[in-house]
Amino acid sequence: MIDSLLYAYMEEQLRRTPNKFKRYLYNEIPWDNKMTGITGAKGIGKSTMIRQYILEHRTKNQFLYVSADHTWFSNHLLTELADDFVKEGGTHLFIDEIHKYKNWSRELKQIYDVHPELHVIFTGSSILELEKGEADLSRRALMYKMEGLSFREYLELFHGISNRTYTLDEIISHKVDIKEPVHPLPLFREYLKTGYYPFSLDFGFEKRLQQVISQTFESDIAQYADLKASTVRKLKRMLAVISNLAPFKPSPEKLAVEIGVSKNNVTEYLILMEKAGLIGQLRDDTGGLRGLGKVEKVYLDNTNLMTALAKEGKPDIGNLRETFFYSQMKVRNDVTSSKDSDFAIGKYTFEIGGKKKGRKQIEGIPNGIIVKDDIEYGHGVEIPLWHFGLNY
């Protein structure tokens, strides 16, 4: 029999769950798949999304939501919970923060094999830890990664302004047609500073974001790579250096000297930070869709991180624009570096700049696009930067 404490916990969590706004992944998750995992950085809405699904689809005793760090699991097993839940007619088991449970991958594998009729949906903020566990689940679980809020989602969540998504081709063809806001640029400036995380309106946003950064280093990265505290401090130093230089072409030798580590470890550390959602690495097209090409530039993951880590909270505007474009477009597109300009996506080449940006950089380049900040409307090959925030 399922402990009543777990049902009480679920009801309390559901009671506090907002249900008006839903993240872009909500309608893409195969909720009735046998086993599905959802990863993503801390605080971007994974838990809220699965609880919203429960609110809208549950029937009595068929759905159960638990958090893997609940005290109940201090002397009980996941497999034990799954066994009892199935016996009581349960069909969908939702497990939040799965990476906080020891041996989670092994037990999920057992649950998958023993209970063919049970649907399991689990989430985890430690992308690295979940990746480590995928070896046992690679043939069983479908994995989805959730990114932070797009500019489109920000408008809906914080300002009640609802717009549909636009494909890249629609954006380039000037098909973007939103009824409001009448003047989007002031809200776009807000988004760049504080709009990427759903908790940005909470009290103490800046402090909480700093805590997310620290927890990512001290918990996710340190535990995954078994790093000493001294090495974690050096990685934090590396992020600080990157924040002042990004986007930049990585030089393992210079970074190694700057933070006091072996240059042979720099590439590994950058990959760890990328997978943990702190930075993005722009690669060339030699690796194709597998994303194994040579790293040409390193970015911070999003513009909110740039603002939080910049001196006096004022990041370089040119770097901010490039970071926004990259963070928004990589969700739906294979973005690579361009030999002639800033970015390439398929047949298109993109040059990013302000409203006075000329066309010199794309002269003679087929399908060259000028992406301009500080403009509301585009024409010809000139597209407003904020339009690319409507892609997901």
Coordinates of C-alpha atoms in Angstrom, one line a residue:
M1 CA 0.0 0.0 0.0
I2 CA 1.2 3.5 -0.9
D3 CA 2.1 5.6 2.1
S4 CA -0.6 8.3 2.6
L5 CA 2.3 10.8 3.1
L6 CA 3.2 10.5 -0.5
Y7 CA -0.3 11.2 -1.7
A8 CA -0.5 14.1 0.7
Y9 CA 2.8 15.5 -0.6
M10 CA 1.5 15.2 -4.2
E11 CA -1.7 17.0 -3.4
E12 CA 0.1 19.8 -1.7
Q13 CA 2.5 20.3 -4.6
L14 CA -0.4 20.2 -7.1
R15 CA -2.3 22.8 -5.1
R16 CA 0.5 25.2 -5.5
T17 CA 1.1 24.6 -9.2
P18 CA 0.1 27.4 -11.6
N19 CA -1.7 26.1 -14.6
K20 CA -2.2 28.9 -17.1
F21 CA 1.2 29.1 -18.8
K22 CA 2.8 26.0 -20.2
R23 CA 6.4 25.6 -21.5
Y24 CA 7.2 24.9 -25.1
L25 CA 7.9 21.2 -24.4
Y26 CA 4.5 20.5 -22.9
N27 CA 2.9 19.3 -26.1
E28 CA 6.0 17.6 -27.4
I29 CA 6.5 15.1 -24.5
P30 CA 5.1 11.6 -25.2
W31 CA 3.4 11.4 -21.8
D32 CA 2.2 7.8 -22.5
N33 CA 5.6 6.5 -23.5
K34 CA 6.8 3.7 -21.3
M35 CA 9.7 5.7 -19.9
T36 CA 10.6 9.4 -20.5
G37 CA 13.3 11.6 -19.0
I38 CA 13.3 15.4 -18.9
T39 CA 16.5 17.2 -18.2
G40 CA 17.4 20.9 -18.0
A41 CA 19.1 23.5 -15.8
K42 CA 17.8 24.2 -12.3
G43 CA 14.7 26.5 -12.1
I44 CA 13.5 26.4 -15.7
G45 CA 10.1 24.8 -15.1
K46 CA 10.5 21.0 -15.4
S47 CA 8.7 20.2 -12.1
T48 CA 5.9 22.6 -12.8
M49 CA 5.3 21.2 -16.3
I50 CA 4.9 17.6 -15.1
R51 CA 2.6 18.7 -12.3
Q52 CA 0.5 20.6 -14.8
Y53 CA 0.1 17.4 -16.9
I54 CA -1.1 15.6 -13.8
L55 CA -3.6 18.3 -13.0
E56 CA -5.2 18.1 -16.4
H57 CA -5.1 14.3 -17.0
R58 CA -5.2 12.4 -13.8
T59 CA -7.9 10.1 -12.5
K60 CA -8.1 8.9 -8.9
N61 CA -5.1 6.7 -7.8
Q62 CA -3.8 6.3 -11.4
F63 CA -1.2 9.1 -11.2
L64 CA 1.5 9.6 -8.5
Y65 CA 4.0 12.4 -8.2
V66 CA 7.0 12.0 -5.9
S67 CA 10.3 13.8 -5.4
A68 CA 13.4 11.6 -5.2
D69 CA 14.7 13.6 -2.3
H70 CA 11.6 13.0 -0.2
T71 CA 12.4 11.6 3.3
W72 CA 10.3 8.6 2.5
F73 CA 13.1 7.3 0.3
S74 CA 15.6 7.3 3.2
N75 CA 14.4 3.8 4.0
H76 CA 12.4 2.8 1.0
L77 CA 13.3 1.9 -2.6
L78 CA 11.9 3.2 -5.9
T79 CA 11.3 -0.3 -7.0
E80 CA 9.3 -0.9 -3.9
L81 CA 7.2 2.2 -4.6
A82 CA 6.6 1.1 -8.3
D83 CA 5.6 -2.5 -7.2
D84 CA 3.0 -1.2 -4.7
F85 CA 1.7 1.5 -7.1
V86 CA 1.1 -1.0 -9.9
K87 CA -0.7 -3.3 -7.5
E88 CA -3.1 -0.4 -6.6
G89 CA -3.9 0.2 -10.3
G90 CA -1.4 3.0 -10.9
T91 CA -0.6 3.8 -14.5
H92 CA 1.7 6.9 -14.4
L93 CA 4.5 7.4 -12.0
F94 CA 6.2 10.8 -12.0
I95 CA 9.6 11.1 -10.3
D96 CA 11.1 14.5 -9.8
E97 CA 14.8 15.2 -9.2
I98 CA 15.7 11.6 -9.9
H99 CA 19.4 12.3 -9.8
K100 CA 19.2 12.8 -6.0
Y101 CA 18.3 9.1 -5.6
K102 CA 21.2 6.7 -5.3
N103 CA 21.3 3.9 -8.0
W104 CA 18.4 5.6 -9.8
S105 CA 19.4 4.3 -13.2
R106 CA 19.7 0.7 -12.1
E107 CA 16.3 0.8 -10.4
L108 CA 14.5 2.6 -13.3
K109 CA 15.8 -0.2 -15.6
Q110 CA 14.4 -2.8 -13.2
I111 CA 11.0 -1.0 -13.1
Y112 CA 11.0 -0.8 -16.9
D113 CA 11.6 -4.5 -17.3
V114 CA 9.3 -5.7 -14.5
H115 CA 6.3 -3.5 -15.1
P116 CA 5.5 -3.3 -18.8
E117 CA 2.2 -1.6 -18.1
L118 CA 3.6 1.3 -16.1
H119 CA 4.5 4.7 -17.6
V120 CA 7.4 6.5 -15.9
I121 CA 8.3 10.1 -16.4
F122 CA 11.3 11.4 -14.5
T123 CA 13.1 14.8 -14.3
G124 CA 16.6 15.8 -13.2
S125 CA 18.4 19.1 -13.0
S126 CA 21.8 17.4 -13.0
I127 CA 22.2 16.9 -16.7
L128 CA 25.6 15.4 -16.2
E129 CA 24.4 12.8 -13.6
L130 CA 21.5 11.8 -15.9
E131 CA 23.9 11.4 -18.8
K132 CA 26.0 9.1 -16.7
G133 CA 22.9 7.0 -16.0
E134 CA 21.8 6.8 -19.6
A135 CA 24.0 3.8 -20.3
D136 CA 21.5 1.5 -18.6
L137 CA 18.5 3.3 -20.0
S138 CA 19.6 4.2 -23.6
R139 CA 17.4 1.6 -25.1
R140 CA 14.5 2.3 -22.8
A141 CA 14.0 5.9 -22.0
L142 CA 13.4 8.8 -24.4
M143 CA 15.3 11.8 -23.2
Y144 CA 14.2 15.5 -23.7
K145 CA 16.2 18.6 -22.7
M146 CA 14.3 21.7 -21.7
E147 CA 15.9 25.1 -22.3
G148 CA 15.0 28.4 -20.5
L149 CA 12.3 30.7 -21.6
S150 CA 12.3 32.0 -25.1
F151 CA 11.4 35.7 -25.7
R152 CA 8.0 34.5 -26.9
E153 CA 7.4 32.5 -23.7
Y154 CA 8.6 35.4 -21.6
L155 CA 6.0 37.7 -23.2
E156 CA 3.3 35.2 -22.4
L157 CA 4.4 34.3 -18.8
F158 CA 5.2 37.7 -17.5
H159 CA 3.1 40.1 -19.6
G160 CA 0.1 38.0 -20.7
I161 CA 1.0 38.5 -24.4
S162 CA 0.4 35.3 -26.3
N163 CA 2.0 34.7 -29.8
R164 CA 2.5 31.6 -31.8
T165 CA 6.0 30.2 -32.7
Y166 CA 7.6 31.0 -36.0
T167 CA 9.9 28.7 -38.0
L168 CA 13.2 30.0 -39.2
D169 CA 12.0 30.3 -42.8
E170 CA 8.9 32.3 -41.6
I171 CA 11.2 34.7 -39.6
I172 CA 13.5 35.2 -42.6
S173 CA 10.5 35.7 -44.9
H174 CA 9.1 38.4 -42.7
K175 CA 6.1 36.4 -41.7
V176 CA 6.3 37.4 -38.0
D177 CA 3.0 39.2 -37.2
I178 CA 2.3 39.9 -33.6
K179 CA -0.6 42.1 -32.5
E180 CA 1.1 43.2 -29.3
P181 CA 3.2 44.5 -27.7
V182 CA 3.0 47.5 -30.0
H183 CA 6.6 48.4 -29.2
P184 CA 8.5 45.2 -28.3
L185 CA 12.0 46.6 -27.7
P186 CA 11.5 47.8 -24.1
L187 CA 10.3 44.3 -23.1
F188 CA 13.1 42.7 -25.2
R189 CA 15.6 44.7 -23.1
E190 CA 14.0 43.3 -19.9
Y191 CA 14.2 39.8 -21.3
L192 CA 17.9 40.1 -22.0
K193 CA 18.5 41.0 -18.4
T194 CA 16.1 38.8 -16.4
G195 CA 13.7 36.9 -18.8
Y196 CA 15.3 33.5 -19.4
Y197 CA 14.4 32.0 -16.0
P198 CA 10.8 31.5 -14.9
F199 CA 11.8 32.5 -11.3
S200 CA 13.1 35.9 -12.4
L201 CA 10.2 37.8 -10.8
D202 CA 10.8 36.1 -7.5
F203 CA 12.3 38.1 -4.7
G204 CA 16.1 38.0 -4.8
F205 CA 16.4 36.8 -8.4
E206 CA 20.1 37.8 -8.7
K207 CA 21.1 36.0 -5.5
R208 CA 19.1 33.0 -6.5
L209 CA 20.8 32.9 -9.9
Q210 CA 24.2 33.1 -8.3
Q211 CA 23.1 30.1 -6.1
V212 CA 22.1 28.1 -9.2
I213 CA 25.5 28.7 -10.6
S214 CA 27.2 27.7 -7.4
Q215 CA 25.1 24.6 -7.0
T216 CA 25.8 23.6 -10.6
F217 CA 29.5 23.7 -9.9
E218 CA 29.6 22.3 -6.3
S219 CA 27.0 19.6 -6.8
D220 CA 26.4 18.7 -10.4
I221 CA 29.9 19.1 -11.9
A222 CA 31.9 18.2 -8.8
Q223 CA 30.0 15.0 -8.1
Y224 CA 29.9 13.9 -11.7
A225 CA 33.6 14.4 -12.3
D226 CA 34.7 13.6 -8.7
L227 CA 36.5 17.0 -8.5
K228 CA 38.2 18.4 -5.4
A229 CA 37.0 21.7 -3.9
S230 CA 40.1 23.4 -5.2
T231 CA 39.4 22.3 -8.7
V232 CA 35.8 23.5 -8.4
R233 CA 37.1 26.9 -7.4
K234 CA 39.3 27.0 -10.5
L235 CA 36.3 26.1 -12.7
K236 CA 34.3 29.0 -11.2
R237 CA 37.3 31.2 -12.0
M238 CA 37.2 29.9 -15.6
L239 CA 33.5 30.9 -15.9
A240 CA 34.4 34.3 -14.6
V241 CA 37.1 34.7 -17.2
I242 CA 34.8 33.4 -19.9
S243 CA 32.1 35.9 -18.9
N244 CA 34.5 38.8 -19.5
L245 CA 35.7 37.5 -22.9
A246 CA 32.7 35.6 -24.4
P247 CA 32.2 35.1 -27.2
F248 CA 35.8 34.1 -27.8
K249 CA 37.8 31.5 -29.6
P250 CA 39.0 29.2 -26.9
S251 CA 42.8 28.9 -26.2
P252 CA 43.5 26.0 -23.9
E253 CA 47.0 27.3 -23.2
K254 CA 45.8 30.8 -22.2
L255 CA 42.9 29.6 -20.1
A256 CA 45.2 27.1 -18.4
V257 CA 47.6 29.8 -17.4
E258 CA 44.8 32.1 -16.3
I259 CA 43.2 29.7 -13.9
G260 CA 46.2 27.5 -13.0
V261 CA 45.3 24.1 -14.5
S262 CA 46.8 21.8 -17.0
K263 CA 45.9 22.8 -20.6
N264 CA 45.1 19.1 -21.2
N265 CA 42.1 19.5 -18.8
V266 CA 40.7 22.8 -20.2
T267 CA 38.8 21.1 -23.0
E268 CA 37.2 18.6 -20.6
Y269 CA 36.2 21.4 -18.2
L270 CA 34.6 23.4 -21.0
I271 CA 32.6 20.3 -22.0
L272 CA 31.5 19.8 -18.4
M273 CA 30.3 23.4 -18.2
E274 CA 28.5 23.1 -21.5
K275 CA 26.6 20.0 -20.5
A276 CA 25.7 21.6 -17.2
G277 CA 24.1 24.5 -19.0
L278 CA 26.5 27.2 -18.1
I279 CA 28.1 27.9 -21.5
G280 CA 27.5 27.1 -25.1
Q281 CA 30.2 26.1 -27.6
L282 CA 29.8 27.1 -31.2
R283 CA 31.3 24.5 -33.5
D284 CA 32.1 24.4 -37.2
D285 CA 30.2 22.1 -39.6
T286 CA 32.8 19.4 -39.8
G287 CA 30.9 17.3 -37.3
G288 CA 27.5 17.6 -39.0
L289 CA 24.4 17.1 -37.0
R290 CA 26.3 15.2 -34.3
G291 CA 27.8 18.4 -33.1
L292 CA 31.4 17.0 -33.1
G293 CA 33.0 19.8 -35.1
K294 CA 35.8 22.0 -33.9
V295 CA 34.9 24.6 -31.3
E296 CA 35.2 28.1 -32.8
K297 CA 33.6 30.2 -30.1
V298 CA 32.6 29.9 -26.5
Y299 CA 29.5 31.7 -25.2
L300 CA 27.7 32.0 -21.9
D301 CA 24.5 29.9 -22.0
N302 CA 22.1 32.8 -22.0
T303 CA 22.0 36.6 -21.7
N304 CA 20.8 36.5 -18.0
L305 CA 24.0 34.7 -17.0
M306 CA 25.9 37.4 -19.0
T307 CA 24.3 40.2 -17.0
A308 CA 24.7 38.4 -13.7
L309 CA 28.4 37.8 -14.2
A310 CA 29.4 41.0 -16.0
K311 CA 31.1 43.8 -14.2
E312 CA 28.5 46.2 -12.8
G313 CA 25.9 44.1 -14.6
K314 CA 26.7 45.6 -18.0
P315 CA 27.8 43.1 -20.5
D316 CA 29.2 44.1 -23.9
I317 CA 26.2 44.8 -26.1
G318 CA 27.7 43.1 -29.2
N319 CA 28.4 39.9 -27.2
L320 CA 24.9 40.1 -25.7
R321 CA 23.3 40.1 -29.2
E322 CA 25.3 37.1 -30.4
T323 CA 24.5 35.2 -27.2
F324 CA 20.8 35.8 -27.6
F325 CA 20.7 34.7 -31.2
Y326 CA 22.7 31.5 -30.4
S327 CA 20.8 30.6 -27.3
Q328 CA 17.4 31.0 -29.0
M329 CA 18.2 29.4 -32.3
K330 CA 20.1 26.3 -31.1
V331 CA 16.9 24.9 -29.5
R332 CA 15.3 24.1 -32.9
N333 CA 18.2 24.4 -35.3
D334 CA 21.7 23.1 -36.0
V335 CA 23.7 26.3 -35.5
T336 CA 27.3 26.3 -36.7
S337 CA 30.1 28.9 -37.1
S338 CA 30.4 30.7 -40.4
K339 CA 33.7 31.3 -42.2
D340 CA 32.4 34.5 -43.5
S341 CA 30.2 35.9 -40.7
D342 CA 28.8 35.1 -37.2
F343 CA 26.6 32.0 -37.7
A344 CA 25.3 29.5 -40.2
I345 CA 22.1 27.6 -40.1
G346 CA 21.6 25.3 -43.1
K347 CA 21.9 27.4 -46.3
Y348 CA 21.7 30.8 -44.4
T349 CA 24.5 32.9 -43.1
F350 CA 23.8 35.4 -40.3
E351 CA 25.6 38.6 -39.4
I352 CA 24.5 40.1 -36.0
G353 CA 24.7 43.8 -35.2
G354 CA 22.9 47.0 -34.2
K355 CA 20.5 49.1 -36.2
K356 CA 23.4 50.8 -38.1
K357 CA 24.9 47.4 -39.2
G358 CA 25.7 47.5 -42.9
R359 CA 25.6 44.7 -45.5
K360 CA 29.3 44.6 -46.3
Q361 CA 29.9 41.4 -44.4
I362 CA 27.4 39.4 -46.5
E363 CA 28.2 40.9 -49.9
G364 CA 28.5 38.0 -52.3
I365 CA 27.3 35.5 -49.8
P366 CA 24.2 33.5 -51.0
N367 CA 21.3 33.7 -48.5
G368 CA 23.2 36.2 -46.3
I369 CA 21.1 37.7 -43.6
I370 CA 21.7 40.9 -41.5
V371 CA 20.2 40.5 -38.0
K372 CA 19.7 44.0 -36.5
D373 CA 19.1 44.9 -32.9
D374 CA 17.1 48.1 -32.0
I375 CA 14.7 47.9 -34.9
E376 CA 11.0 46.9 -34.7
Y377 CA 10.5 45.9 -38.4
G378 CA 12.7 44.4 -41.0
H379 CA 12.8 44.4 -44.8
G380 CA 14.8 42.5 -47.5
V381 CA 17.7 40.7 -45.9
E382 CA 17.5 42.7 -42.7
I383 CA 15.6 41.0 -39.8
P384 CA 15.0 42.3 -36.3
L385 CA 17.0 40.4 -33.6
W386 CA 14.0 40.0 -31.4
H387 CA 12.1 38.1 -34.1
F388 CA 14.5 35.1 -33.4
G389 CA 13.1 34.9 -29.9
L390 CA 9.8 33.6 -31.3
N391 CA 11.2 30.3 -32.7
Y392 CA 10.2 28.1 -29.7

